[in-house]
């Protein structure tokens, strides 16, 4: 619960540590009703911290101190002081050794931070500040130490004992116990420490690095999951190869281990040499995991592996620099996925996610810069802004410098800072030094929050044959920041003539054209670029590949958008034109609904989608992406005041109209793809993802017709598919349909067949939690009583409650506020069990400013109720208080 810790911490107050820890020797004795941790810290005064010997203040929470020694001298109560968060003592010389013994209770740790039990196994999660719940320490990332760890446990229940680095010794003890010692030769901050003890099986493989070193690769899972690790292993080997080829980065230890655990607050953790993963991000095989899950496993394996350089070898000086490792590593893993599958589809998925969720965060009460300057609880800052917007900032540097100079910059960064804890400024400096470019103004992306708005207007001068584009940028106020200075906005663009050909681009003052697609740097609040030698008014294709995380506005009409959908050479912008067309059409329907008029769908959307569906030469994944109308959450984000009912009604109406008008081509594409699926073994590759995604989105439209032949096809796909992608899609379609009998039967069959597979049951919960039909809240209530559900498992909370509050907007935002009351109740319960999960779960309530006054009042009342509910964790307190402020 809240301690003196929940004060606000400021970047400007950063000071180097008074003391350093050269060596850390840990011994863990694990028992069923408690565990003992002995720590020997070999310390010295930090020469950079000035003269004298200040008090040594160690972090420590929920630790029962049993013994404390300074240089072998036992300290009594008068020799130290102890609060609920710190242990202070007075060193008497520059170099000294602190020995402590503490008792902790992993067996009752439901916060899943520090040392805890997941099922029968022991595991750890130390980032960001979990190590202080294991032992007294300088728990900050700029204190880096060499760790040796001995783990002792009962042999039968915990045959596998793991920690970071290399195993150096092991043996038996009396009483059926055994021990193992691990040594990590690399200095690391405590947040990268890990320990695992359990009854685990492993799949073993090896990788030969570019300098011909053999690395042993091991993925540890509970025995029943041993058949679901091959995909993660293949992904790991592809990641290791990619990082060598694209960044010149080689793995550095002789062994790399991944352990899958069922109870985990996030996706995975990059502990040195011993990554610990949420089992949802490791386990995947065709029968139990969807295509999306396969891609997530691959991306998270890559992400955590890439952290070995971007995070571990070069780490963060303090937690304000979190995006230094997270933004960079997300950029690296997204490029890996783009290179491995379809670049355009990956970009579409990432941008759709960013614009729906990160833009909402950036417009809400928790908005913060990519490098925040204050926080109360650092766990609350593992946000979409740090990760996804941070990745966009790196992508813009890549765009501005080009791939060669960017690589020169990353080489310099890794070389210059290997073994150090550094800042975002250090990263940018390496990019500047390697490229010779000045990124001073660009760095505003790190310090100013909010999503910039970029308005573009055009002017054509037929006599002068010039075409000019004028840009006007602005950025809304965010908490603590009212005035914003202009950003550097890289705008990739092209110009199309009336036939859809790309024009050669020559700016005023240039002697020759420079290609047909180029990047303009918009650096001023208002700025005009003039293209010369333009013989007829062109149509601009702006912000190609989404070259900057901004809200672009250009007054396209619907015919122009249809033209871009067909002719733009940039695949991302073809999709984007389709999205903008859909948004215009849907907003028109929303207006009709609000005025009580009959809804009338603009037939141009039908025509545009028909053209795509009938063109078999197009990438099927692209067709599927184009068929997916903008989601309700995105329509909410771009509304001034979101009208929940109108948004839902408009989108459902459009889907039904499209389904009716396009029944024949949808049915043809569905049947062709389903036939191929029946005769093709499951492969986790782009072309197969593409086929299944078009098949499944077609099925979801077709079912809206309620035709018996579609129902038969859907039930057949549900019952006979040999993979989870087809089976789950069919189940979701049934659940959202009016066919009660078939739906009940399918849900029961599915639950019976997969009852022993918690990850599959998560999917079963999510599909029902997301169903927009009336009675959603009652269904969620009932599902919470299901024997497979528990509030103690974060995956279950996300699958049921999270999916309901984030994806089932029409039910969550029920006009009577019952959805809000339900969510607040769960937050209050979870606050005591798992503060990190409680605080994440409450995000939808913090968006109250988006809604009409009646909903605003109901949402605020629930936030007030949480605030008054008793002793709040710093996690929940920070989010609730900031969102009411
Ligand atoms: N560093 C982890 C990553 O790769 C994030 C993470 C994992 C985390 N577990 C956590 C952050 C628990 C906070 C709390 O993204
Ligand atoms: Zn990460």
mmCIF file of C-alpha atoms in Angstrom, residues 398-639:
data_model
loop_
_atom_site.group_PDB
_atom_site.id
_atom_site.type_symbol
_atom_site.label_atom_id
_atom_site.label_comp_id
_atom_site.label_asym_id
_atom_site.label_seq_id
_atom_site.Cartn_x
_atom_site.Cartn_y
_atom_site.Cartn_z
ATOM 1 C CA UNK A 398 15.366 6.400 -38.989
ATOM 2 C CA UNK A 399 13.343 8.208 -41.671
ATOM 3 C CA UNK A 400 15.256 11.481 -41.279
ATOM 4 C CA UNK A 401 18.718 9.886 -41.257
ATOM 5 C CA UNK A 402 18.096 7.028 -43.679
ATOM 6 C CA UNK A 403 19.045 3.406 -42.943
ATOM 7 C CA UNK A 404 22.843 3.755 -43.333
ATOM 8 C CA UNK A 405 23.309 6.721 -41.028
ATOM 9 C CA UNK A 406 20.839 5.268 -38.556
ATOM 10 C CA UNK A 407 22.937 2.091 -38.424
ATOM 11 C CA UNK A 408 26.093 4.163 -37.992
ATOM 12 C CA UNK A 409 24.362 5.901 -35.105
ATOM 13 C CA UNK A 410 23.229 2.702 -33.424
ATOM 14 C CA UNK A 411 26.723 1.215 -33.774
ATOM 15 C CA UNK A 412 28.176 4.298 -32.135
ATOM 16 C CA UNK A 413 25.565 4.211 -29.373
ATOM 17 C CA UNK A 414 26.257 0.578 -28.496
ATOM 18 C CA UNK A 415 30.005 1.027 -28.687
ATOM 19 C CA UNK A 416 30.138 4.272 -26.741
ATOM 20 C CA UNK A 417 27.794 3.172 -23.961
ATOM 21 C CA UNK A 418 28.347 -0.583 -23.596
ATOM 22 C CA UNK A 419 28.089 -1.441 -19.901
ATOM 23 C CA UNK A 420 26.611 1.947 -18.997
ATOM 24 C CA UNK A 421 23.298 3.312 -17.730
ATOM 25 C CA UNK A 422 22.436 6.229 -19.995
ATOM 26 C CA UNK A 423 19.790 8.735 -21.084
ATOM 27 C CA UNK A 424 17.649 9.459 -24.133
ATOM 28 C CA UNK A 425 19.940 12.457 -24.725
ATOM 29 C CA UNK A 426 22.918 10.088 -24.979
ATOM 30 C CA UNK A 427 21.076 8.096 -27.620
ATOM 31 C CA UNK A 428 20.210 11.160 -29.695
ATOM 32 C CA UNK A 429 23.769 12.454 -29.309
ATOM 33 C CA UNK A 430 25.129 9.235 -30.824
ATOM 34 C CA UNK A 431 22.697 9.632 -33.742
ATOM 35 C CA UNK A 432 23.793 13.260 -34.203
ATOM 36 C CA UNK A 433 27.497 12.465 -33.998
ATOM 37 C CA UNK A 434 27.240 9.605 -36.470
ATOM 38 C CA UNK A 435 25.085 11.491 -38.975
ATOM 39 C CA UNK A 436 26.298 15.068 -38.636
ATOM 40 C CA UNK A 437 22.654 16.141 -38.283
ATOM 41 C CA UNK A 438 21.399 18.497 -35.601
ATOM 42 C CA UNK A 439 18.469 16.912 -33.746
ATOM 43 C CA UNK A 440 18.003 19.685 -31.174
ATOM 44 C CA UNK A 441 14.520 20.634 -32.332
ATOM 45 C CA UNK A 442 13.626 17.028 -33.026
ATOM 46 C CA UNK A 443 14.119 16.259 -29.320
ATOM 47 C CA UNK A 444 10.854 18.052 -28.546
ATOM 48 C CA UNK A 445 9.256 14.703 -29.364
ATOM 49 C CA UNK A 446 10.791 13.459 -26.102
ATOM 50 C CA UNK A 447 9.661 16.357 -23.932
ATOM 51 C CA UNK A 448 6.276 17.554 -25.245
ATOM 52 C CA UNK A 449 3.207 15.367 -24.743
ATOM 53 C CA UNK A 450 0.099 15.324 -26.915
ATOM 54 C CA UNK A 451 -0.599 14.362 -30.507
ATOM 55 C CA UNK A 452 0.260 17.143 -32.961
ATOM 56 C CA UNK A 453 -2.359 18.148 -35.495
ATOM 57 C CA UNK A 454 -1.115 18.823 -39.010
ATOM 58 C CA UNK A 455 -3.428 20.710 -41.343
ATOM 59 C CA UNK A 456 -2.489 20.728 -44.989
ATOM 60 C CA UNK A 457 -3.867 22.900 -47.755
ATOM 61 C CA UNK A 458 -2.990 23.058 -51.443
ATOM 62 C CA UNK A 459 -2.766 25.641 -54.188
ATOM 63 C CA UNK A 460 -2.200 25.044 -57.883
ATOM 64 C CA UNK A 461 -0.933 27.746 -60.196
ATOM 65 C CA UNK A 462 -1.553 26.609 -63.771
ATOM 66 C CA UNK A 463 0.324 29.509 -65.347
ATOM 67 C CA UNK A 464 3.460 28.991 -63.243
ATOM 68 C CA UNK A 465 3.031 25.213 -63.213
ATOM 69 C CA UNK A 466 3.615 25.177 -59.495
ATOM 70 C CA UNK A 467 1.807 23.200 -56.836
ATOM 71 C CA UNK A 468 2.202 24.258 -53.242
ATOM 72 C CA UNK A 469 1.403 22.462 -50.033
ATOM 73 C CA UNK A 470 1.025 24.522 -46.879
ATOM 74 C CA UNK A 471 1.372 22.901 -43.500
ATOM 75 C CA UNK A 472 0.096 24.285 -40.233
ATOM 76 C CA UNK A 473 1.005 22.352 -37.078
ATOM 77 C CA UNK A 474 -0.405 22.689 -33.575
ATOM 78 C CA UNK A 475 -0.480 20.554 -30.452
ATOM 79 C CA UNK A 476 -3.190 20.515 -27.795
ATOM 80 C CA UNK A 477 -2.434 21.341 -24.172
ATOM 81 C CA UNK A 478 -1.731 18.345 -21.933
ATOM 82 C CA UNK A 479 -1.513 18.128 -18.112
ATOM 83 C CA UNK A 480 1.268 20.478 -17.013
ATOM 84 C CA UNK A 481 2.039 21.678 -20.558
ATOM 85 C CA UNK A 482 -0.066 24.460 -22.012
ATOM 86 C CA UNK A 483 2.276 25.886 -24.656
ATOM 87 C CA UNK A 484 3.965 23.691 -27.262
ATOM 88 C CA UNK A 485 6.754 24.562 -29.647
ATOM 89 C CA UNK A 486 6.777 23.260 -33.231
ATOM 90 C CA UNK A 487 7.914 19.681 -33.774
ATOM 91 C CA UNK A 488 10.082 18.339 -36.578
ATOM 92 C CA UNK A 489 7.506 16.393 -38.589
ATOM 93 C CA UNK A 490 8.834 14.210 -41.394
ATOM 94 C CA UNK A 491 6.134 14.043 -44.066
ATOM 95 C CA UNK A 492 6.692 11.371 -46.696
ATOM 96 C CA UNK A 493 4.624 12.186 -49.770
ATOM 97 C CA UNK A 494 3.992 11.766 -53.461
ATOM 98 C CA UNK A 495 1.848 13.488 -56.095
ATOM 99 C CA UNK A 496 -0.459 11.596 -58.460
ATOM 100 C CA UNK A 497 -1.649 12.759 -61.857
ATOM 101 C CA UNK A 498 -5.134 12.110 -63.228
ATOM 102 C CA UNK A 499 -4.092 8.664 -64.482
ATOM 103 C CA UNK A 500 -2.679 7.714 -61.080
ATOM 104 C CA UNK A 501 0.946 8.059 -62.179
ATOM 105 C CA UNK A 502 3.480 9.400 -59.731
ATOM 106 C CA UNK A 503 5.017 12.745 -60.601
ATOM 107 C CA UNK A 504 8.710 13.564 -60.364
ATOM 108 C CA UNK A 505 9.160 15.871 -57.374
ATOM 109 C CA UNK A 506 11.234 19.022 -57.793
ATOM 110 C CA UNK A 507 11.023 21.654 -55.088
ATOM 111 C CA UNK A 508 11.549 25.329 -55.826
ATOM 112 C CA UNK A 509 15.274 26.013 -55.889
ATOM 113 C CA UNK A 510 16.258 22.482 -56.928
ATOM 114 C CA UNK A 511 17.831 21.881 -60.320
ATOM 115 C CA UNK A 512 16.572 18.325 -60.723
ATOM 116 C CA UNK A 513 13.696 16.213 -59.469
ATOM 117 C CA UNK A 514 14.447 13.840 -56.589
ATOM 118 C CA UNK A 515 12.288 10.794 -57.160
ATOM 119 C CA UNK A 516 8.537 10.423 -56.892
ATOM 120 C CA UNK A 517 8.261 9.838 -53.145
ATOM 121 C CA UNK A 518 10.201 11.994 -50.731
ATOM 122 C CA UNK A 519 10.315 13.197 -47.173
ATOM 123 C CA UNK A 520 9.710 16.859 -46.308
ATOM 124 C CA UNK A 521 10.698 18.095 -42.860
ATOM 125 C CA UNK A 522 8.012 20.341 -41.499
ATOM 126 C CA UNK A 523 9.731 22.300 -38.732
ATOM 127 C CA UNK A 524 7.738 25.503 -38.405
ATOM 128 C CA UNK A 525 4.262 26.263 -37.130
ATOM 129 C CA UNK A 526 3.349 27.278 -40.678
ATOM 130 C CA UNK A 527 5.372 26.312 -43.699
ATOM 131 C CA UNK A 528 4.840 26.061 -47.450
ATOM 132 C CA UNK A 529 6.608 23.832 -49.961
ATOM 133 C CA UNK A 530 6.389 24.600 -53.673
ATOM 134 C CA UNK A 531 6.778 21.944 -56.338
ATOM 135 C CA UNK A 532 7.714 23.084 -59.824
ATOM 136 C CA UNK A 533 7.108 21.712 -63.279
ATOM 137 C CA UNK A 534 3.649 20.413 -62.412
ATOM 138 C CA UNK A 535 1.589 20.577 -65.596
ATOM 139 C CA UNK A 536 -1.835 19.777 -64.129
ATOM 140 C CA UNK A 537 -3.320 19.855 -60.668
ATOM 141 C CA UNK A 538 -2.200 16.648 -58.914
ATOM 142 C CA UNK A 539 -3.654 14.706 -56.000
ATOM 143 C CA UNK A 540 -1.293 14.498 -53.024
ATOM 144 C CA UNK A 541 -0.577 11.272 -51.155
ATOM 145 C CA UNK A 542 0.444 12.548 -47.730
ATOM 146 C CA UNK A 543 2.217 11.055 -44.729
ATOM 147 C CA UNK A 544 3.076 7.852 -46.587
ATOM 148 C CA UNK A 545 3.722 4.880 -44.330
ATOM 149 C CA UNK A 546 2.458 7.099 -41.509
ATOM 150 C CA UNK A 547 5.811 8.853 -41.401
ATOM 151 C CA UNK A 548 4.948 10.777 -38.194
ATOM 152 C CA UNK A 549 2.530 10.161 -35.290
ATOM 153 C CA UNK A 550 0.269 13.114 -36.029
ATOM 154 C CA UNK A 551 -3.363 13.756 -36.896
ATOM 155 C CA UNK A 552 -3.245 14.812 -40.527
ATOM 156 C CA UNK A 553 -6.068 16.807 -42.057
ATOM 157 C CA UNK A 554 -6.422 17.369 -45.789
ATOM 158 C CA UNK A 555 -9.803 18.135 -47.358
ATOM 159 C CA UNK A 556 -10.095 15.047 -49.564
ATOM 160 C CA UNK A 557 -13.492 14.359 -51.037
ATOM 161 C CA UNK A 558 -14.778 10.805 -51.298
ATOM 162 C CA UNK A 559 -14.015 10.435 -54.993
ATOM 163 C CA UNK A 560 -10.420 11.424 -54.371
ATOM 164 C CA UNK A 561 -10.142 8.888 -51.576
ATOM 165 C CA UNK A 562 -11.498 6.163 -53.876
ATOM 166 C CA UNK A 563 -8.913 7.184 -56.433
ATOM 167 C CA UNK A 564 -6.086 6.930 -53.889
ATOM 168 C CA UNK A 565 -7.411 3.544 -52.719
ATOM 169 C CA UNK A 566 -6.800 2.259 -56.220
ATOM 170 C CA UNK A 567 -3.772 4.123 -57.427
ATOM 171 C CA UNK A 568 -1.495 5.140 -54.584
ATOM 172 C CA UNK A 569 1.846 3.366 -54.916
ATOM 173 C CA UNK A 570 2.155 3.356 -51.120
ATOM 174 C CA UNK A 571 0.255 0.366 -49.728
ATOM 175 C CA UNK A 572 -0.218 1.966 -46.356
ATOM 176 C CA UNK A 573 -1.802 5.034 -47.915
ATOM 177 C CA UNK A 574 -4.134 2.901 -50.052
ATOM 178 C CA UNK A 575 -5.447 1.450 -46.795
ATOM 179 C CA UNK A 576 -5.480 4.872 -45.185
ATOM 180 C CA UNK A 577 -7.571 6.301 -48.023
ATOM 181 C CA UNK A 578 -10.061 3.482 -47.435
ATOM 182 C CA UNK A 579 -10.139 4.245 -43.719
ATOM 183 C CA UNK A 580 -10.734 7.937 -44.343
ATOM 184 C CA UNK A 581 -13.508 7.110 -46.775
ATOM 185 C CA UNK A 582 -15.089 4.793 -44.176
ATOM 186 C CA UNK A 583 -14.749 7.425 -41.473
ATOM 187 C CA UNK A 584 -16.499 10.025 -43.626
ATOM 188 C CA UNK A 585 -19.292 7.605 -44.460
ATOM 189 C CA UNK A 586 -19.678 6.471 -40.847
ATOM 190 C CA UNK A 587 -19.676 10.016 -39.522
ATOM 191 C CA UNK A 588 -22.462 10.826 -41.947
ATOM 192 C CA UNK A 589 -24.446 7.869 -40.587
ATOM 193 C CA UNK A 590 -23.722 8.934 -37.005
ATOM 194 C CA UNK A 591 -25.158 12.357 -37.823
ATOM 195 C CA UNK A 592 -28.265 10.820 -39.389
ATOM 196 C CA UNK A 593 -28.784 8.672 -36.303
ATOM 197 C CA UNK A 594 -28.411 11.681 -34.009
ATOM 198 C CA UNK A 595 -30.964 13.666 -36.003
ATOM 199 C CA UNK A 596 -33.396 10.755 -35.937
ATOM 200 C CA UNK A 597 -33.229 10.365 -39.706
ATOM 201 C CA UNK A 598 -33.275 7.132 -41.668
ATOM 202 C CA UNK A 599 -29.725 5.843 -42.188
ATOM 203 C CA UNK A 600 -28.517 5.857 -45.800
ATOM 204 C CA UNK A 601 -25.166 4.358 -46.715
ATOM 205 C CA UNK A 602 -23.067 6.145 -49.334
ATOM 206 C CA UNK A 603 -22.887 3.577 -52.137
ATOM 207 C CA UNK A 604 -19.361 4.656 -53.013
ATOM 208 C CA UNK A 605 -18.108 2.624 -50.048
ATOM 209 C CA UNK A 606 -19.876 -0.427 -51.464
ATOM 210 C CA UNK A 607 -18.335 0.182 -54.873
ATOM 211 C CA UNK A 608 -14.857 0.651 -53.450
ATOM 212 C CA UNK A 609 -14.982 -2.546 -51.419
ATOM 213 C CA UNK A 610 -16.540 -4.508 -54.281
ATOM 214 C CA UNK A 611 -13.655 -3.506 -56.533
ATOM 215 C CA UNK A 612 -11.191 -4.819 -53.956
ATOM 216 C CA UNK A 613 -13.064 -8.065 -53.353
ATOM 217 C CA UNK A 614 -13.298 -8.823 -57.046
ATOM 218 C CA UNK A 615 -9.611 -8.260 -57.724
ATOM 219 C CA UNK A 616 -7.933 -11.571 -57.022
ATOM 220 C CA UNK A 617 -4.494 -10.180 -57.770
ATOM 221 C CA UNK A 618 -4.472 -8.093 -54.571
ATOM 222 C CA UNK A 619 -2.761 -9.195 -51.346
ATOM 223 C CA UNK A 620 -5.535 -10.906 -49.409
ATOM 224 C CA UNK A 621 -4.334 -9.467 -46.118
ATOM 225 C CA UNK A 622 -4.704 -5.992 -47.565
ATOM 226 C CA UNK A 623 -8.219 -6.774 -48.760
ATOM 227 C CA UNK A 624 -9.058 -8.035 -45.265
ATOM 228 C CA UNK A 625 -7.608 -4.896 -43.662
ATOM 229 C CA UNK A 626 -9.570 -2.676 -46.080
ATOM 230 C CA UNK A 627 -12.790 -4.551 -45.278
ATOM 231 C CA UNK A 628 -12.333 -3.906 -41.536
ATOM 232 C CA UNK A 629 -14.220 -0.712 -40.825
ATOM 233 C CA UNK A 630 -12.661 1.652 -38.280
ATOM 234 C CA UNK A 631 -13.496 0.307 -34.818
ATOM 235 C CA UNK A 632 -15.860 1.903 -32.321
ATOM 236 C CA UNK A 633 -12.902 2.828 -30.117
ATOM 237 C CA UNK A 634 -11.266 4.717 -32.982
ATOM 238 C CA UNK A 635 -14.528 6.454 -33.868
ATOM 239 C CA UNK A 636 -14.759 7.429 -30.209
ATOM 240 C CA UNK A 637 -11.206 8.778 -30.223
ATOM 241 C CA UNK A 638 -11.821 11.051 -33.209
ATOM 242 C CA UNK A 639 -15.148 12.347 -31.877
#
